[in-house]
Coordinates of C-alpha atoms and ligand atoms in Angstrom, one line a residue:
M1193 CA -8.5 -213.0 -11.4
E1194 CA -11.4 -214.6 -9.8
L1195 CA -9.4 -217.7 -9.4
A1196 CA -6.4 -215.8 -7.8
L1197 CA -8.5 -213.6 -6.2
Y1198 CA -11.3 -215.4 -4.1
A1199 CA -10.3 -219.5 -5.0
P1200 CA -11.3 -221.3 -1.2
G1201 CA -7.9 -221.4 0.7
L1202 CA -5.8 -220.3 -2.4
G1203 CA -6.7 -217.2 -3.6
Y1204 CA -5.4 -214.2 -2.4
Y1205 CA -8.4 -213.2 0.0
S1206 CA -9.4 -216.4 0.8
G1207 CA -6.0 -217.4 2.0
G1208 CA -4.4 -216.1 5.5
A1209 CA -2.1 -213.5 4.4
A1210 CA -2.2 -210.5 6.1
K1211 CA -3.1 -208.1 2.7
F1212 CA -3.7 -205.2 5.0
G1213 CA -1.4 -202.4 6.4
A1214 CA 2.1 -202.0 7.1
A1215 CA 3.0 -205.9 7.8
G1216 CA 0.6 -206.6 3.9
D1217 CA 0.3 -205.7 0.9
F1218 CA -1.6 -202.5 0.9
V1219 CA -3.1 -200.0 3.0
T1220 CA -6.2 -198.8 2.5
A1221 CA -8.7 -195.6 4.0
P1222 CA -9.7 -197.3 7.2
E1223 CA -6.2 -198.4 7.8
I1224 CA -4.8 -195.4 7.7
S1225 CA -6.9 -193.6 10.7
P1226 CA -10.0 -193.7 12.5
L1227 CA -10.9 -190.5 10.9
F1228 CA -12.6 -192.0 7.5
G1229 CA -15.0 -194.3 9.6
R1230 CA -16.0 -191.3 12.0
S1231 CA -16.9 -189.0 8.9
L1232 CA -18.4 -191.8 7.4
A1233 CA -20.4 -192.4 10.2
R1234 CA -21.9 -189.0 9.9
Q1235 CA -23.2 -189.8 6.3
V1236 CA -24.9 -192.9 7.7
V1237 CA -26.8 -191.5 10.6
Q1238 CA -28.2 -188.4 8.0
V1239 CA -29.5 -191.8 6.4
L1240 CA -30.3 -193.9 9.0
Q1241 CA -32.1 -190.3 10.0
I1242 CA -34.2 -190.7 7.1
C1243 CA -34.8 -194.1 5.8
G1244 CA -34.3 -195.6 9.5
G1245 CA -33.2 -199.2 9.5
D1246 CA -29.4 -200.8 9.7
V1247 CA -25.7 -200.4 8.3
L1248 CA -24.8 -202.9 5.4
E1249 CA -21.3 -203.2 4.7
A1250 CA -19.5 -205.0 1.9
G1251 CA -16.1 -206.5 1.7
A1252 CA -15.1 -205.6 5.3
G1253 CA -11.6 -205.7 4.5
S1254 CA -9.8 -206.5 8.6
G1255 CA -13.0 -205.2 10.2
R1256 CA -11.2 -202.1 10.9
L1257 CA -13.9 -200.2 9.4
A1258 CA -16.9 -201.9 10.8
C1259 CA -15.6 -201.1 14.5
D1260 CA -14.9 -197.1 13.4
L1261 CA -18.3 -197.1 12.4
L1262 CA -20.4 -198.4 15.2
N1263 CA -18.1 -196.4 17.7
E1264 CA -18.9 -193.5 16.3
L1265 CA -23.4 -194.5 16.0
A1266 CA -23.0 -195.0 19.2
T1267 CA -21.3 -191.9 20.0
L1268 CA -23.9 -189.7 17.5
G1269 CA -26.8 -191.8 19.5
C1270 CA -27.9 -193.8 16.1
L1271 CA -26.9 -197.2 16.6
P1272 CA -28.7 -199.6 14.4
Q1273 CA -29.9 -203.0 15.5
H1274 CA -28.0 -204.7 12.8
Y1275 CA -24.7 -204.3 11.2
Y1276 CA -24.6 -206.8 8.5
I1277 CA -21.3 -207.6 6.4
L1278 CA -21.8 -209.4 3.2
E1279 CA -18.2 -210.7 2.8
V1280 CA -16.8 -213.2 0.2
S1281 CA -13.9 -214.4 2.3
A1282 CA -14.0 -216.9 4.9
D1283 CA -10.7 -216.3 6.4
L1284 CA -11.6 -212.0 6.4
R1285 CA -15.1 -213.0 8.1
E1286 CA -12.8 -214.5 11.2
R1287 CA -10.1 -211.7 10.8
Q1288 CA -13.3 -209.5 11.1
R1289 CA -15.0 -211.0 14.4
A1290 CA -11.8 -211.1 15.8
T1291 CA -10.8 -206.8 15.3
I1292 CA -14.1 -206.1 16.6
L1293 CA -13.5 -208.6 19.7
Q1294 CA -10.5 -206.8 20.2
Q1295 CA -11.8 -203.2 19.5
A1296 CA -15.4 -203.2 20.2
P1297 CA -17.0 -205.8 21.8
H1298 CA -19.8 -204.4 23.4
M1299 CA -20.6 -204.2 19.3
L1300 CA -20.3 -207.6 18.2
A1301 CA -23.8 -208.7 18.9
R1302 CA -25.7 -206.3 16.5
V1303 CA -23.1 -207.3 13.7
Q1304 CA -24.1 -210.7 11.5
W1305 CA -22.6 -212.2 8.4
L1306 CA -25.0 -212.9 5.4
D1307 CA -23.6 -215.2 2.9
R1308 CA -25.9 -213.5 0.6
L1309 CA -27.8 -210.1 0.1
P1310 CA -30.9 -209.9 2.2
E1311 CA -34.4 -210.0 0.0
S1312 CA -35.0 -206.7 1.5
F1313 CA -33.1 -203.5 3.4
T1314 CA -33.4 -200.6 4.4
G1315 CA -30.5 -198.4 5.9
C1316 CA -26.9 -197.3 4.6
V1317 CA -25.5 -199.9 2.4
V1318 CA -21.1 -198.9 3.0
G1319 CA -18.6 -200.2 0.9
N1320 CA -15.0 -198.9 0.6
E1321 CA -12.5 -200.6 -2.2
V1322 CA -14.8 -203.2 -2.6
L1323 CA -15.5 -202.2 -6.5
D1324 CA -11.5 -202.2 -7.5
A1325 CA -11.7 -206.0 -5.7
M1326 CA -14.1 -207.5 -7.9
P1327 CA -13.0 -210.0 -11.1
V1328 CA -12.7 -207.8 -14.4
N1329 CA -13.5 -209.0 -17.6
V1330 CA -9.9 -207.7 -19.6
V1331 CA -10.7 -206.6 -23.5
H1332 CA -9.2 -206.2 -26.6
W1333 CA -10.2 -204.3 -29.0
T1334 CA -8.9 -204.1 -33.3
Q1335 CA -10.1 -202.0 -35.8
D1336 CA -12.8 -204.8 -36.4
V1337 CA -12.4 -207.4 -33.5
V1338 CA -13.3 -207.6 -30.2
F1339 CA -11.0 -209.8 -27.9
E1340 CA -11.8 -210.9 -24.2
R1341 CA -8.1 -211.7 -23.3
G1342 CA -8.2 -215.5 -21.7
V1343 CA -5.3 -216.8 -19.5
A1344 CA -3.2 -219.8 -21.0
W1345 CA -1.0 -222.4 -19.6
A1346 CA 1.9 -222.9 -21.7
D1347 CA 5.9 -223.8 -21.3
N1348 CA 5.2 -223.7 -17.5
T1349 CA 3.8 -220.0 -17.1
F1350 CA 0.8 -217.6 -17.3
M1351 CA 0.0 -216.0 -20.8
W1352 CA -2.4 -213.9 -22.0
H1353 CA -4.8 -215.8 -25.3
D1354 CA -7.1 -213.2 -27.2
Q1355 CA -10.6 -215.2 -28.2
A1356 CA -12.6 -213.3 -30.6
I1357 CA -15.9 -212.3 -29.4
S1358 CA -19.4 -211.7 -30.8
S1359 CA -22.0 -211.5 -28.7
G1360 CA -23.4 -211.5 -25.4
R1361 CA -23.0 -209.3 -22.3
L1362 CA -19.5 -208.4 -22.7
F1363 CA -19.4 -207.8 -26.1
D1364 CA -22.1 -205.0 -25.9
A1365 CA -20.4 -203.6 -23.2
A1366 CA -17.1 -203.5 -25.4
R1367 CA -19.2 -202.2 -28.5
A1368 CA -20.4 -199.6 -26.5
L1369 CA -17.5 -197.9 -25.4
D1370 CA -15.8 -195.4 -28.5
V1371 CA -12.2 -196.6 -28.3
P1372 CA -9.3 -196.9 -31.2
G1373 CA -8.3 -199.7 -32.2
G1374 CA -5.3 -201.8 -30.7
Y1375 CA -7.1 -201.0 -27.2
V1376 CA -6.7 -203.3 -24.0
S1377 CA -8.6 -202.1 -21.0
E1378 CA -11.4 -204.0 -18.5
I1379 CA -15.4 -203.9 -18.0
N1380 CA -16.5 -204.8 -14.7
L1381 CA -19.4 -206.6 -15.2
A1382 CA -19.5 -208.2 -11.6
A1383 CA -19.9 -204.8 -10.2
G1384 CA -22.4 -203.8 -12.4
A1385 CA -24.7 -207.1 -11.5
F1386 CA -24.0 -206.3 -7.7
I1387 CA -24.9 -203.1 -8.2
K1388 CA -28.4 -204.5 -9.2
S1389 CA -28.7 -206.7 -6.8
L1390 CA -28.7 -204.3 -4.1
A1391 CA -30.6 -202.1 -5.6
R1392 CA -33.0 -204.9 -6.0
C1393 CA -33.2 -204.9 -2.1
L1394 CA -32.9 -201.5 -1.4
Q1395 CA -36.2 -200.5 -0.6
C1396 CA -35.0 -197.1 1.2
G1397 CA -31.7 -195.7 2.0
A1398 CA -28.4 -195.0 0.2
L1399 CA -25.5 -196.9 -1.3
V1400 CA -21.9 -195.2 -0.7
L1401 CA -19.4 -196.8 -2.1
I1402 CA -15.7 -195.4 -2.4
D1403 CA -13.6 -196.7 -5.0
Y1404 CA -10.6 -195.1 -6.9
G1405 CA -11.5 -194.8 -10.5
F1406 CA -12.9 -192.1 -12.9
G1407 CA -16.2 -191.8 -15.1
E1408 CA -16.3 -193.4 -18.6
R1409 CA -14.4 -190.4 -20.9
E1410 CA -11.6 -190.7 -18.3
Y1411 CA -11.5 -194.5 -17.6
Y1412 CA -11.7 -195.0 -21.9
H1413 CA -9.3 -192.0 -22.1
P1414 CA -7.8 -192.8 -25.9
Q1415 CA -3.8 -192.7 -24.0
R1416 CA -5.5 -194.8 -21.1
N1417 CA -4.7 -197.8 -23.7
R1418 CA -3.0 -200.2 -22.1
G1419 CA -6.1 -200.1 -19.4
T1420 CA -5.9 -200.2 -15.3
L1421 CA -4.8 -204.3 -14.3
M1422 CA -2.8 -203.5 -11.5
C1423 CA -1.1 -206.0 -8.4
H1424 CA 0.3 -205.1 -5.2
Y1425 CA 2.7 -207.2 -3.5
R1426 CA 4.1 -205.7 -0.6
H1427 CA 3.6 -202.4 -1.2
R1428 CA 5.0 -202.5 -4.4
A1429 CA 2.3 -202.0 -7.6
H1430 CA 3.1 -203.6 -11.0
D1431 CA 1.3 -205.1 -13.8
D1432 CA 1.6 -208.4 -13.9
P1433 CA -1.3 -210.3 -13.0
F1434 CA 1.1 -213.5 -13.7
Y1435 CA 3.0 -213.2 -11.0
F1436 CA 2.7 -215.2 -7.9
P1437 CA -1.0 -215.8 -8.6
G1438 CA -3.0 -215.8 -4.7
L1439 CA -0.1 -214.3 -3.0
Q1440 CA -0.9 -210.7 -4.4
D1441 CA -3.8 -208.8 -4.9
I1442 CA -5.3 -208.1 -8.3
T1443 CA -7.2 -204.7 -9.0
A1444 CA -8.6 -202.5 -11.8
H1445 CA -10.0 -199.0 -11.6
V1446 CA -13.8 -198.5 -10.8
D1447 CA -15.6 -196.8 -13.9
F1448 CA -18.2 -194.9 -11.7
T1449 CA -20.3 -193.9 -15.2
A1450 CA -20.9 -198.3 -15.7
I1451 CA -21.9 -197.9 -11.6
A1452 CA -24.0 -195.1 -12.1
V1453 CA -25.8 -196.7 -14.8
A1454 CA -26.4 -200.2 -13.3
G1455 CA -27.7 -198.7 -10.0
I1456 CA -30.3 -196.1 -12.2
E1457 CA -31.1 -198.8 -14.4
A1458 CA -32.5 -201.0 -11.6
G1459 CA -34.4 -198.3 -10.2
L1460 CA -31.9 -195.6 -8.1
H1461 CA -30.9 -192.5 -8.2
L1462 CA -27.4 -191.0 -8.3
A1463 CA -27.5 -188.8 -5.4
G1464 CA -23.5 -187.6 -5.6
Y1465 CA -20.6 -188.3 -7.1
T1466 CA -17.1 -186.4 -5.8
S1467 CA -13.9 -186.7 -5.0
Q1468 CA -13.3 -188.7 -1.9
A1469 CA -11.3 -185.1 -0.5
Q1470 CA -14.5 -183.1 -1.2
F1471 CA -17.4 -186.0 0.6
L1472 CA -14.7 -186.1 3.7
I1473 CA -14.5 -182.5 4.0
N1474 CA -18.5 -182.5 3.8
C1475 CA -18.7 -185.2 6.4
G1476 CA -16.7 -182.5 8.8
I1477 CA -12.9 -184.6 9.2
T1478 CA -11.3 -181.7 9.3
D1479 CA -14.0 -180.9 12.7
L1480 CA -13.0 -183.8 14.0
L1481 CA -9.2 -183.5 13.6
A1482 CA -9.6 -180.6 15.9
Q1483 CA -11.3 -181.9 18.8
T1484 CA -7.7 -182.9 19.2
P1485 CA -5.6 -179.6 20.1
A1486 CA -2.6 -179.4 18.0
S1487 CA -0.6 -178.3 21.3
D1488 CA -0.8 -182.2 22.4
A1489 CA 1.7 -182.3 19.3
G1490 CA 2.0 -186.2 19.8
T1491 CA -1.3 -187.0 19.1
Y1492 CA -2.1 -184.4 16.8
L1493 CA 0.5 -184.9 14.2
P1494 CA 0.1 -188.5 13.7
Q1495 CA -3.7 -187.3 13.2
A1496 CA -3.0 -184.4 10.7
S1497 CA -0.5 -186.3 8.6
A1498 CA -3.0 -189.4 8.4
L1499 CA -5.8 -186.7 7.1
Q1500 CA -2.8 -185.2 4.8
K1501 CA -3.2 -188.9 2.9
L1502 CA -6.4 -189.1 2.9
M1503 CA -7.2 -185.4 1.0
S1504 CA -4.0 -184.9 -0.7
P1505 CA -4.7 -184.7 -4.2
A1506 CA -1.0 -186.1 -4.6
E1507 CA -2.3 -188.7 -2.7
M1508 CA -6.1 -190.5 -1.8
G1509 CA -8.1 -187.5 -2.0
E1510 CA -8.6 -186.9 -6.1
L1511 CA -7.9 -190.6 -7.1
F1512 CA -10.5 -191.6 -4.9
K1513 CA -14.2 -190.9 -5.6
V1514 CA -17.2 -191.5 -3.5
I1515 CA -20.7 -192.5 -5.1
A1516 CA -23.9 -192.8 -3.7
L1517 CA -27.0 -193.5 -5.3
C1518 CA -30.6 -193.7 -3.5
K1519 CA -34.4 -194.9 -3.6
G1520 CA -36.8 -193.5 -1.2
M1521 CA -35.2 -190.5 -0.1
D1522 CA -34.4 -187.3 -1.8
T1523 CA -32.5 -185.2 0.7
A1524 CA -29.4 -183.8 -0.5
L1525 CA -26.5 -185.9 0.8
L1526 CA -24.3 -184.3 3.6
G1527 CA -21.2 -185.5 2.3
F1528 CA -22.2 -183.7 -1.3
V1529 CA -23.2 -180.6 -0.1
Q1530 CA -20.4 -178.5 -1.2
G1531 CA -18.1 -178.3 -3.9
D1532 CA -18.4 -180.8 -7.0
Q1533 CA -21.6 -182.4 -5.7
Q1534 CA -22.1 -184.0 -9.6
R1535 CA -18.6 -184.2 -11.1
K1536 CA -18.6 -185.0 -14.7
L1537 CA -19.6 -189.6 -15.5
Ligands
SAM1190 C1 -9.5 -204.1 -0.9 S1 -10.2 -205.2 0.7 C2 -10.8 -203.7 1.2 C3 -11.7 -204.0 2.6 C4 -12.2 -203.0 3.0 N1 -13.4 -201.9 2.7 C5 -10.8 -201.8 3.5 O1 -11.3 -200.2 3.3 O2 -10.0 -202.0 4.4 C6 -12.1 -206.3 -0.7 C7 -12.7 -206.7 0.5 O3 -13.9 -206.7 -0.6 C8 -14.3 -208.3 -0.2 N2 -15.1 -208.3 -1.8 C9 -14.4 -208.7 -3.0 N3 -15.9 -209.2 -3.4 C10 -17.1 -209.3 -2.9 C11 -18.3 -209.9 -3.0 N4 -19.3 -209.5 -4.7 N5 -19.1 -209.3 -1.9 C12 -18.7 -209.1 -0.6 N6 -17.2 -208.9 -0.1 C13 -16.1 -208.9 -1.8 C14 -12.7 -209.1 -0.3 O4 -12.6 -210.1 0.3 C15 -12.2 -207.9 0.6 O5 -13.2 -208.3 2.2

């Protein structure tokens, strides 16, 4: 998965494919509407007002969210000195620079691309759909043995190749899960390690991460016995990761319990976990929409339809979650003040 997505020049995220939006393979929330980033900006402002510091965006895709956040932070009078972007793909870094140059040229001087996390960081870390894009390990549990699924090449094609494991981090994580024999699912060691690295460098502030997934009980539910590995190619979703390697997206849902545990083990506290719909409502997305008069149908209707996509339980509102992990601040976070603030993890 790591090679198929990130091999320099060849991987899905490192090659030149369109990826995002109508001409690509999938659509993310910032590509659907600037209302997403404008709402998230209100949460960022609260963190910056408490801790000060900067913004760090992980996995910035096309750069749309960076533009929406920076423009809204300026409107709200809370522009940070620096907007850092941590991005693994050199191709996407170039695309991000071009988007910012086009949509927020006066902000470019504040944006700095990072090759690695800084030693220390104060402020707000944001990441939309970055955890689901990290390479997972696929595990196959039988009654007695735990196998890691590898990939083999035979008869001119890729195929799964199981190898028994009996020690190591993956084995320990797999053993800790209560799943029936014959079960196949994913464990995302990379995402846990990423959260721990962020926690180590965070002095005061919050990580606010948005992605699709569930808590552990739902993720490893006995009926979800084929896991969540998914591929996207030209707006069609399927489950064959060996189809067009490097040309299609491969992703897995996020186990938010594992994310919370990784953060807590590294000294953060869980400040909130809720659905994307509830988070956006708490951040005032409906008030932002209301700034456009409904009588101006040509402007209002596309915005209302985008909001529907972001919020509807049948679309992104319920499957997508927002988790916040904090250090050095204990104020209730805006995005979680109302509703199911601490869903079960
Ligand atoms: C599914 S895209 C989401 C892009 C964007 N946030 C959006 O919502 O449109 C995943 C992004 O995360 C980046 N990425 C994946 N793993 C990363 C890592 N370990 N560190 C930083 N960026 C990463 C990818 O290159 C890509 O920009």
